[in-house]
Coordinates of C-alpha atoms in Angstrom, one line a residue:
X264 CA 10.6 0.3 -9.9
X265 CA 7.9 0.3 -7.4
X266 CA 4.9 -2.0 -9.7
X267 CA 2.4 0.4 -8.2
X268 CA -1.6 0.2 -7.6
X269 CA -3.7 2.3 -10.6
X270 CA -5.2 3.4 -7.2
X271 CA -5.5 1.6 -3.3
X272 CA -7.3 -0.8 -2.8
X273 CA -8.6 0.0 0.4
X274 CA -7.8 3.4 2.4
X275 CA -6.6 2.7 5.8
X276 CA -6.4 5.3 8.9
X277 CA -5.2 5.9 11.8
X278 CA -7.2 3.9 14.6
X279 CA -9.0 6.0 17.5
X280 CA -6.4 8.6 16.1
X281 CA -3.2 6.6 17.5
X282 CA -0.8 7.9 15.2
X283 CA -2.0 11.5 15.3
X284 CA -2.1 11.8 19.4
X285 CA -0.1 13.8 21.6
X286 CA 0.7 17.4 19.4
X287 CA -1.4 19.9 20.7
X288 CA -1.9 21.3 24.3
X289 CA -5.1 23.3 23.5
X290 CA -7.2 21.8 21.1
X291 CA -9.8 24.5 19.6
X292 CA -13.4 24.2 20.1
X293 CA -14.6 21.3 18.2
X294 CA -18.1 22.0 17.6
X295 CA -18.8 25.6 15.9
X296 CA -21.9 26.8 16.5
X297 CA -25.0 26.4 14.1
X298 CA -23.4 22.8 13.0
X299 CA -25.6 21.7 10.0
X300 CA -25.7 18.1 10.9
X301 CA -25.2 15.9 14.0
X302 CA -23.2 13.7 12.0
X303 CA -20.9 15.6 9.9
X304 CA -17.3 15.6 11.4
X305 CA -15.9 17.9 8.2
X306 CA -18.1 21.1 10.3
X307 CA -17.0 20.3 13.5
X308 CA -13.6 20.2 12.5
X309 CA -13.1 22.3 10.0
X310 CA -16.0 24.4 9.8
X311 CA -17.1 23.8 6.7
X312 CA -19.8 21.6 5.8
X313 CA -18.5 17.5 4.1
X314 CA -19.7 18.7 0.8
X315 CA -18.1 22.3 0.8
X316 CA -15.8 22.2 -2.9
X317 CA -12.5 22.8 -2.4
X318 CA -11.0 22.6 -5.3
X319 CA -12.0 20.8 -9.0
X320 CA -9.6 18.7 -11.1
X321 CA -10.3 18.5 -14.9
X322 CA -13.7 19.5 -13.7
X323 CA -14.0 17.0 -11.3
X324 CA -15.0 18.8 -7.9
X325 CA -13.3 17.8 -4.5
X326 CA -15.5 18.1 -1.7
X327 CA -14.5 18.4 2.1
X328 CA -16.0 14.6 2.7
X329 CA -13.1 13.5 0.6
X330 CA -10.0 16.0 0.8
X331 CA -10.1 16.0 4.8
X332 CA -9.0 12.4 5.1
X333 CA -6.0 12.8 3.2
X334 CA -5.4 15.7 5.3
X335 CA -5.6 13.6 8.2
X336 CA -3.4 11.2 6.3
X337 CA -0.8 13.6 5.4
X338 CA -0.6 15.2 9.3
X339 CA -0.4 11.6 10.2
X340 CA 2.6 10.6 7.8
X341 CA 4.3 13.9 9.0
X342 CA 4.2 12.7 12.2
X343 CA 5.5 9.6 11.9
X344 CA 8.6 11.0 9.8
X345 CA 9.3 12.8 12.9
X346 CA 7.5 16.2 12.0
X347 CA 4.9 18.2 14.4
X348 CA 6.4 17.5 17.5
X349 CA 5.2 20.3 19.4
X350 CA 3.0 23.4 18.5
X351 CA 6.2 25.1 17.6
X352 CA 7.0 22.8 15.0
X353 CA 4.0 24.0 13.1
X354 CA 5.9 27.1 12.2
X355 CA 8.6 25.2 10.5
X356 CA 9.3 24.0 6.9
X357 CA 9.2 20.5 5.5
X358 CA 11.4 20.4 2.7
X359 CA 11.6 23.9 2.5
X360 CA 8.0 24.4 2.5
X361 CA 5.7 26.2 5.4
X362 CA 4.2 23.2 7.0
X363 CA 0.7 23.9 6.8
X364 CA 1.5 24.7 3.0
X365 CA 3.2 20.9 2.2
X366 CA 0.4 19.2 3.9
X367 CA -2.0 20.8 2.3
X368 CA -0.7 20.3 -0.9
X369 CA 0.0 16.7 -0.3
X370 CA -3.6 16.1 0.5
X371 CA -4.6 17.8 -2.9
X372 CA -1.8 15.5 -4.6
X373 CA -3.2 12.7 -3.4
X374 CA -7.1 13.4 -3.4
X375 CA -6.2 15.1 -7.1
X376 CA -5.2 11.3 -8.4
X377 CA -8.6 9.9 -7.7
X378 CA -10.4 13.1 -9.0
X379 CA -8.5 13.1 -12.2
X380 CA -9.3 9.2 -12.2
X381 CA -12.8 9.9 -12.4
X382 CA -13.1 12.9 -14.9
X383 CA -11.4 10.1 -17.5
X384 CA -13.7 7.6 -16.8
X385 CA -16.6 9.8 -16.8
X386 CA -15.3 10.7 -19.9
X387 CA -15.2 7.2 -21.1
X388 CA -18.7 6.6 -19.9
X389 CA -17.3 3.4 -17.7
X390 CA -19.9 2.6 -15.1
X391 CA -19.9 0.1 -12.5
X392 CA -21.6 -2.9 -12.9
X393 CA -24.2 -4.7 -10.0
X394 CA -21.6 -7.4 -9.7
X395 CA -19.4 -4.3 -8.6
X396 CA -22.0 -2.9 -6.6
X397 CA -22.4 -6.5 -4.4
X398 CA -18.4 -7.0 -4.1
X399 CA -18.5 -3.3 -2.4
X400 CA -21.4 -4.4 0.0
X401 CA -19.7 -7.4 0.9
X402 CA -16.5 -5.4 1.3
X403 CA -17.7 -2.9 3.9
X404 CA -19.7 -5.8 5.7
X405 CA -16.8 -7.5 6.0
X406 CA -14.6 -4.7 7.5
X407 CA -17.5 -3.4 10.3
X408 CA -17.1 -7.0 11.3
X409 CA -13.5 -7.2 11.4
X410 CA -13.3 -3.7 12.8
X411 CA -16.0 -4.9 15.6
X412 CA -13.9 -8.2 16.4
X413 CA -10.6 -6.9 16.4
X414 CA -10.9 -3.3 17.1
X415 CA -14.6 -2.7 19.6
X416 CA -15.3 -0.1 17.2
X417 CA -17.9 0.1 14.7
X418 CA -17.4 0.9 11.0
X419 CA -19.4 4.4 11.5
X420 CA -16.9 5.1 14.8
X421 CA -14.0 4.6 12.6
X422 CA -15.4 6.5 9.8
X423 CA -15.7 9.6 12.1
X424 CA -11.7 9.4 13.2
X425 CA -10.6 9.5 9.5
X426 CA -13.3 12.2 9.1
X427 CA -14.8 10.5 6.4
X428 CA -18.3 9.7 5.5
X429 CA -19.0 6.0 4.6
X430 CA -19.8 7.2 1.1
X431 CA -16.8 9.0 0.6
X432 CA -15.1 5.8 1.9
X433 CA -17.1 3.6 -0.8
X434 CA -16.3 6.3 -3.5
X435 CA -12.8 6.3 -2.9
X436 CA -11.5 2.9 -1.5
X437 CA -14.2 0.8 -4.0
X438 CA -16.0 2.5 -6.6
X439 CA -13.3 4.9 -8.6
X440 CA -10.6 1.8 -8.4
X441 CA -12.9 -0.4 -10.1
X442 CA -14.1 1.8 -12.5
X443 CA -10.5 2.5 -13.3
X444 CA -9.8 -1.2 -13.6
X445 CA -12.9 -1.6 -16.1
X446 CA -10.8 1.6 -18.1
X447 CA -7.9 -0.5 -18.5
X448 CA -10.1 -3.3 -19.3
X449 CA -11.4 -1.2 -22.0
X450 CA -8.3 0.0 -23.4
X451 CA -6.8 -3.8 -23.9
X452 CA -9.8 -5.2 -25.5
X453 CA -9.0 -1.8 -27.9
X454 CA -5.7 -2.8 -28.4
X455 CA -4.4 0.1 -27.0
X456 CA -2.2 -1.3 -24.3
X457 CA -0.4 -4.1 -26.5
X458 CA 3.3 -3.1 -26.6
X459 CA 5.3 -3.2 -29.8
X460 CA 8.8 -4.4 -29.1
X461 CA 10.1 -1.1 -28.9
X462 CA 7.6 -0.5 -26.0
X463 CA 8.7 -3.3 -24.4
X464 CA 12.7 -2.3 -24.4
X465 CA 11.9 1.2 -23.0
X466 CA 9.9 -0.4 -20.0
X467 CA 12.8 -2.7 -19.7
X468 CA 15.5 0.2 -19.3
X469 CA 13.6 2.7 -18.0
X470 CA 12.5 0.3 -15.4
X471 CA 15.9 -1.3 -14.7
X472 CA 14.3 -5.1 -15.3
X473 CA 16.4 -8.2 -14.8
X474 CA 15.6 -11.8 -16.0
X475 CA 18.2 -14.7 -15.5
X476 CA 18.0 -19.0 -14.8
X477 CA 20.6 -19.9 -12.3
X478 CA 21.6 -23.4 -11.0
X479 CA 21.6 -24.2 -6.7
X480 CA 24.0 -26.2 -5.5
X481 CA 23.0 -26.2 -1.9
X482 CA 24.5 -26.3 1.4
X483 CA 23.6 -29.7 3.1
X484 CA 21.7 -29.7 6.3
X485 CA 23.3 -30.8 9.3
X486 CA 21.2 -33.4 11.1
X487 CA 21.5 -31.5 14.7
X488 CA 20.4 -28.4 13.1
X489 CA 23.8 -26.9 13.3
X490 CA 25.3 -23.9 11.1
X491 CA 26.9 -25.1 7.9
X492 CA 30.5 -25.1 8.0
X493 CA 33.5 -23.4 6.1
X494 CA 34.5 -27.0 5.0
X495 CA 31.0 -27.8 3.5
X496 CA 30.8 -24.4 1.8
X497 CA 34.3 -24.9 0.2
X498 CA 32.7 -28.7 -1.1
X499 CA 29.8 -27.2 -2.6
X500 CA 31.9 -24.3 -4.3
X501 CA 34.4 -26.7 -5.8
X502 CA 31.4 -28.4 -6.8
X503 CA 30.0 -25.2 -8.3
X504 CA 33.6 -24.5 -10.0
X505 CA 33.7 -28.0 -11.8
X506 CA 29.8 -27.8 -13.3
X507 CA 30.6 -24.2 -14.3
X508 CA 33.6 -25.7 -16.0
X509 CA 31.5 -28.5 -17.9
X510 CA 29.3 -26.2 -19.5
X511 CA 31.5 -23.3 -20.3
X512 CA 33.6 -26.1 -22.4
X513 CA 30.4 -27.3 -23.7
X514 CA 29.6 -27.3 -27.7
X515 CA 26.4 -25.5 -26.5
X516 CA 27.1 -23.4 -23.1
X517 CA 23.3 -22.3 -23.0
X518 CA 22.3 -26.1 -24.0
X519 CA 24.9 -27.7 -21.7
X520 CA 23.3 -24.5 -19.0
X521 CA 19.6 -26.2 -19.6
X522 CA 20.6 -29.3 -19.3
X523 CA 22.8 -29.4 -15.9
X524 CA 20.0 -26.9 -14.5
X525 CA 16.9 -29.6 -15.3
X526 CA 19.1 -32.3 -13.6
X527 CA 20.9 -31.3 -11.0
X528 CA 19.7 -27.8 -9.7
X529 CA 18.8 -27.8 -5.9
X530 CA 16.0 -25.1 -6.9
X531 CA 12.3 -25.6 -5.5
X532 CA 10.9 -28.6 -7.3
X533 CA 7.3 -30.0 -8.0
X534 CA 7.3 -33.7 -5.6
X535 CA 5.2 -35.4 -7.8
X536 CA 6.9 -34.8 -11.0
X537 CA 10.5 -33.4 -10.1
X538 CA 10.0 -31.1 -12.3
X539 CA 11.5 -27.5 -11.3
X540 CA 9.0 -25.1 -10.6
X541 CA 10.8 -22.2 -12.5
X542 CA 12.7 -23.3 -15.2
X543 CA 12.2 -20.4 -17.1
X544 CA 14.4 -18.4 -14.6
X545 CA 13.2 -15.1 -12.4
X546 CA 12.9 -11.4 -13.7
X547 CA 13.1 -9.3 -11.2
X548 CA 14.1 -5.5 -10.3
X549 CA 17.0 -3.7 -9.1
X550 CA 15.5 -3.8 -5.3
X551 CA 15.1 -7.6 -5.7
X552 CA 11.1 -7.9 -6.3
X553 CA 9.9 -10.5 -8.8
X554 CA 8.1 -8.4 -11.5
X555 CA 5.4 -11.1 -11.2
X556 CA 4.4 -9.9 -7.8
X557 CA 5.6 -13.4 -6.4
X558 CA 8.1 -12.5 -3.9
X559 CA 11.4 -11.1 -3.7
X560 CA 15.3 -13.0 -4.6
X561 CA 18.5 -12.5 -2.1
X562 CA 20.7 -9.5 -2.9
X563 CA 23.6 -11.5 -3.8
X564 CA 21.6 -13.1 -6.5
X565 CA 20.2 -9.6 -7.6
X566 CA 23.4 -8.3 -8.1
X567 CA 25.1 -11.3 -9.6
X568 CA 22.3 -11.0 -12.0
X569 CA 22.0 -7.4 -12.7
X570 CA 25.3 -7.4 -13.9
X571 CA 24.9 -10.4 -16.4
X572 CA 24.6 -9.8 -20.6
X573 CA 22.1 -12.1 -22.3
X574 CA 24.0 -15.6 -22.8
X575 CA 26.3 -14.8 -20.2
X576 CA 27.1 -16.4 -17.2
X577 CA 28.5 -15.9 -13.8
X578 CA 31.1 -17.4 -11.3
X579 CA 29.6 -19.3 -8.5
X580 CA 27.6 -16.9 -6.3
X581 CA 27.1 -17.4 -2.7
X582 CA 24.1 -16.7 -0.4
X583 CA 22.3 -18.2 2.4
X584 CA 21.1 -21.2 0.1
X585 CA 23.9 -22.3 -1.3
X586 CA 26.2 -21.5 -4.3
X587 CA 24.2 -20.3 -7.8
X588 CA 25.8 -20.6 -11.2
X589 CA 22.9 -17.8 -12.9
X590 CA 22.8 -17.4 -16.8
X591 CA 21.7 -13.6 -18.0
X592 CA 18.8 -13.9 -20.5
X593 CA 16.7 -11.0 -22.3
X594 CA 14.1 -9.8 -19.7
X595 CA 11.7 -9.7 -22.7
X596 CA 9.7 -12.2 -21.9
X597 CA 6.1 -13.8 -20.7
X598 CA 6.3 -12.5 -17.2
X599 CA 7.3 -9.0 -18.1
X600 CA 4.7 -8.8 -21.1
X601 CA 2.0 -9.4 -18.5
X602 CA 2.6 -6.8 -16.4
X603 CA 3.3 -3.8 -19.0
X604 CA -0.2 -3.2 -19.6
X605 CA -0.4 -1.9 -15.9
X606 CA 2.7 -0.5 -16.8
X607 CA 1.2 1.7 -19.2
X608 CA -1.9 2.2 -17.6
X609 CA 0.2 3.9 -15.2
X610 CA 2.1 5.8 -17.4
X611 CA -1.0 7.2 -19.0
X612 CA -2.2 8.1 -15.4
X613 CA 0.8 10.0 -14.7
X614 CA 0.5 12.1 -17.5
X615 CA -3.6 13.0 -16.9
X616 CA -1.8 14.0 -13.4
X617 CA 0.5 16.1 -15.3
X618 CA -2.0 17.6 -17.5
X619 CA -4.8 18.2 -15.1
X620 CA -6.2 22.0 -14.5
X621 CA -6.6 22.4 -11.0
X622 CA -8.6 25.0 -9.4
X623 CA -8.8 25.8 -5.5
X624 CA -11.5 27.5 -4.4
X625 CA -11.7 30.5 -0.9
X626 CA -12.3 27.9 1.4
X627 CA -9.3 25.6 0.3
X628 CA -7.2 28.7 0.8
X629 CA -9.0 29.6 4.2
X630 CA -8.4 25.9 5.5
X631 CA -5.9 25.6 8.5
X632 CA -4.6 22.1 9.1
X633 CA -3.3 23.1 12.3
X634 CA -7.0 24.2 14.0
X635 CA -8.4 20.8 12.0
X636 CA -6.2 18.6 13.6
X637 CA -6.6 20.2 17.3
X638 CA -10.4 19.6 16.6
X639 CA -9.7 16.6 15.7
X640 CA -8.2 16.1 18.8
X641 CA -10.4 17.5 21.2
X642 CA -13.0 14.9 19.1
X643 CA -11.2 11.9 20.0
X644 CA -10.7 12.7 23.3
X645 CA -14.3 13.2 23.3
X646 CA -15.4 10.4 22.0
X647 CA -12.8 8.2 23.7
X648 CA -14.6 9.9 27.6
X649 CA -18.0 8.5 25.8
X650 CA -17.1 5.6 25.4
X651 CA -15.2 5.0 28.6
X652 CA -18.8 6.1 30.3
X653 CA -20.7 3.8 28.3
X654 CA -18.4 1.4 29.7
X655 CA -18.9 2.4 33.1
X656 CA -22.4 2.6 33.2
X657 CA -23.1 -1.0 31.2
X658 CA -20.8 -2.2 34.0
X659 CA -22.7 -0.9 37.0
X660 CA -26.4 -2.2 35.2
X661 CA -24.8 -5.8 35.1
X662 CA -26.2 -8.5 37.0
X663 CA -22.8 -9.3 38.8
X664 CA -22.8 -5.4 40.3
X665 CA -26.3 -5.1 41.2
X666 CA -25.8 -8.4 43.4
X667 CA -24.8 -6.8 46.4
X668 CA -24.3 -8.9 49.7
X669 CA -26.8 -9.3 52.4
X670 CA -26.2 -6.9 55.4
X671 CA -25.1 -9.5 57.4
X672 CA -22.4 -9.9 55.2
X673 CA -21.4 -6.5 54.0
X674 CA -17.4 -5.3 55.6
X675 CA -17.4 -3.6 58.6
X676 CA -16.7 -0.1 57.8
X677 CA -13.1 1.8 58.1
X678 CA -12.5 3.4 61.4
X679 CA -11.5 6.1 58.8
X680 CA -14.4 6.2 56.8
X681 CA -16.8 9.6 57.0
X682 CA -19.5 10.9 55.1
X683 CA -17.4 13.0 53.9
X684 CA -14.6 10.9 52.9

């Protein structure tokens, strides 16, 4: 399982439109007449104006400032899956779907999530808070400077390629994934998020969570930095073989487990103390991540592990480190207990998603992707001439290129050169 965000945490596009480049051979017209406002990129690219409603979720409506950015997104992602090559390719199906149809709908699937989002907290009359308010400021202050320093483009500039208004930015990238982290916050102070034990076991098997300790024997380091070799491997596995031994003939194997594991393990341990740093083992999922967010454990290990009973343990295992003697134990523990109330969160936000009643309205269903992303395109090509221009002319105003050299000491000219030339 995939522990995914409640929502992201911070959209991100496609710079100056780098991903999106190079599909069309004759962009439309990107500014209709009669635009409404200088600034708003949803009109000149779409033809409607940024707060146009295309379609409301649980009552929630979903203006043009917000949808066209996942539109962008979705065109984008198509893109890079190897999608919309040419102009012909906009006649084709993507999973059996008429393109324009499939991206579309994947805009509204993902604009819907925030939209439905919102109607429950709205509902819930969460708010955000001035503390909220400042972190956002600081937030958007902090990425116009990064995009300045990185990028030469200011925060409005890259606002306009994702075709997105700085509010609609805030709204979506800030504001609703607070306010849907102050709903969770709400529903564990209610008690409503505390698993029973029941609730716990389906999260662990529907899920496919893993939790084991394991011993490292590790492979010694050669002092010239070369490979370790077959004869030190078989060392450290007879090694492995004879602790295995000890404990499985052990009064107490789990006992004789802790006790070997404390003392002898090669495992990352605390300098000060000696103390290893995770003595209570890893839990983990079927593609290796630690359900603790903390990193990810070798695929030999996984599957060693994955394959373990509670109280069980496994023959020597090899990997990269070193040989691992791992002990299965119930994945019912402190690590996965803190992470099931996003867990459910989750799960609760699925089903609103399920549930919601969507509605589109005539100019969702009049809305071409195609002839929005060739405006698009025409726009960045635009802006990219401006700014090339700018360029220029802040180049020729300079000191250095107004400095021109005396007569005396200006080059002869060509014998080719004309005023016509």
């Amino acid at each position: 399982m995939n522990w995914k965000q409640l929502l992201c945490a911070g959209l991100s596009g496609a710079l100056l439109l780098g991903a999106l480049s190079g599909c069309s051979d004759q962009p439309a017209d990107p500014t209709p007449a009669g635009t409404p406002a200088a600034d708003d990129i949803a009109y000149q690219t779409a033809g409607i104006t940024r707060d146009t409603v295309l379609y409301t979720a649980d009552g929630e409506d979903v203006v043009a400032d917000e949808y066209l950015y996942w539109l962008l997104n979705a065109i984008a992602q198509a893109k890079n899956s190897g999608y919309l090559a040419d102009d012909t390719a906009w006649e084709e199906e993507i999973d059996g779907t008429p393109t324009s149809d499939y991206l579309k709908k994947s805009a509204l699937d993902n604009s819907k999530l925030y939209a439905v989002a919102l109607s429950k907290v709205n509902q819930e009359g969460v708010t955000l808070t001035d503390e909220d308010r400042q972190t956002i400021t600081s937030q958007m202050e902090s990425m116009a400077s990064t995009l300045e320093m990185y990028y030469g483009v200011t925060l409005q500039e890259y606002l306009d390629q994702q075709c997105i208004s700085q509010a609609a930015y805030e709204k979506l990238a800030y504001e609703i994934p607070m306010l849907v982290g102050e709903l969770q916050t709400k529903y564990t102070e209610a008690g409503e998020l505390t698993p029973t034990d029941e609730d716990m076991q389906n999260m662990i098997d529907t899920e496919g969570i893993y939790s084991c300790k394991h011993i490292l024997l590790a492979f010694p380091e050669n002092e010239d930095g070369s490979a370790v070799t077959d004869a030190q491997k078989a060392e450290v596995k007879a090694q492995a073989d004879a602790l295995l031994a000890e404990i499985q003939g052990a009064a107490d194997p789990i006992a004789a487990f802790d006790a070997v594991m404390n003392e002898q393990s090669d495992d990352g341990r605390n300098p000060e103390t000696n103390e290893l740093y995770t003595p209570e083992g890893y839990t983990f999922l079927a593609d290796g991540s630690m359900v603790d967010g903390s990193g990810s454990l070798v695929s030999p290990f996984v599957q060693a592990g994955m394959a373990l009973a509670e109280g069980e343990l496994s023959q020597p295992v090899e990997t990269d480190y070193g040989y691992h003697i791992l002990l299965g134990q119930s994945a019912d523990n402190e690590d996965t207990r803190a992470v099931y109330p996003n867990y459910a969160m989750n799960r609760r936000i699925d089903q609103w998603m399920a549930e919601a009643k969507v509605e589109t309205t005539a100019a969702y269903d009049a809305l071409d992707p195609k002839a929005f992303y060739d405006n698009m395109l025409a726009l960045a090509e635009q802006w990219q001439a401006e700014k090339e221009a700018e360029a220029a002319a802040q180049a020729s105003a300079s000191p250095a290129a107004s400095e021109a050299p005396a007569e005396s000491e200006q080059p002869a000219a060509s014998p080719s050169a004309s005023p016509a030339a």
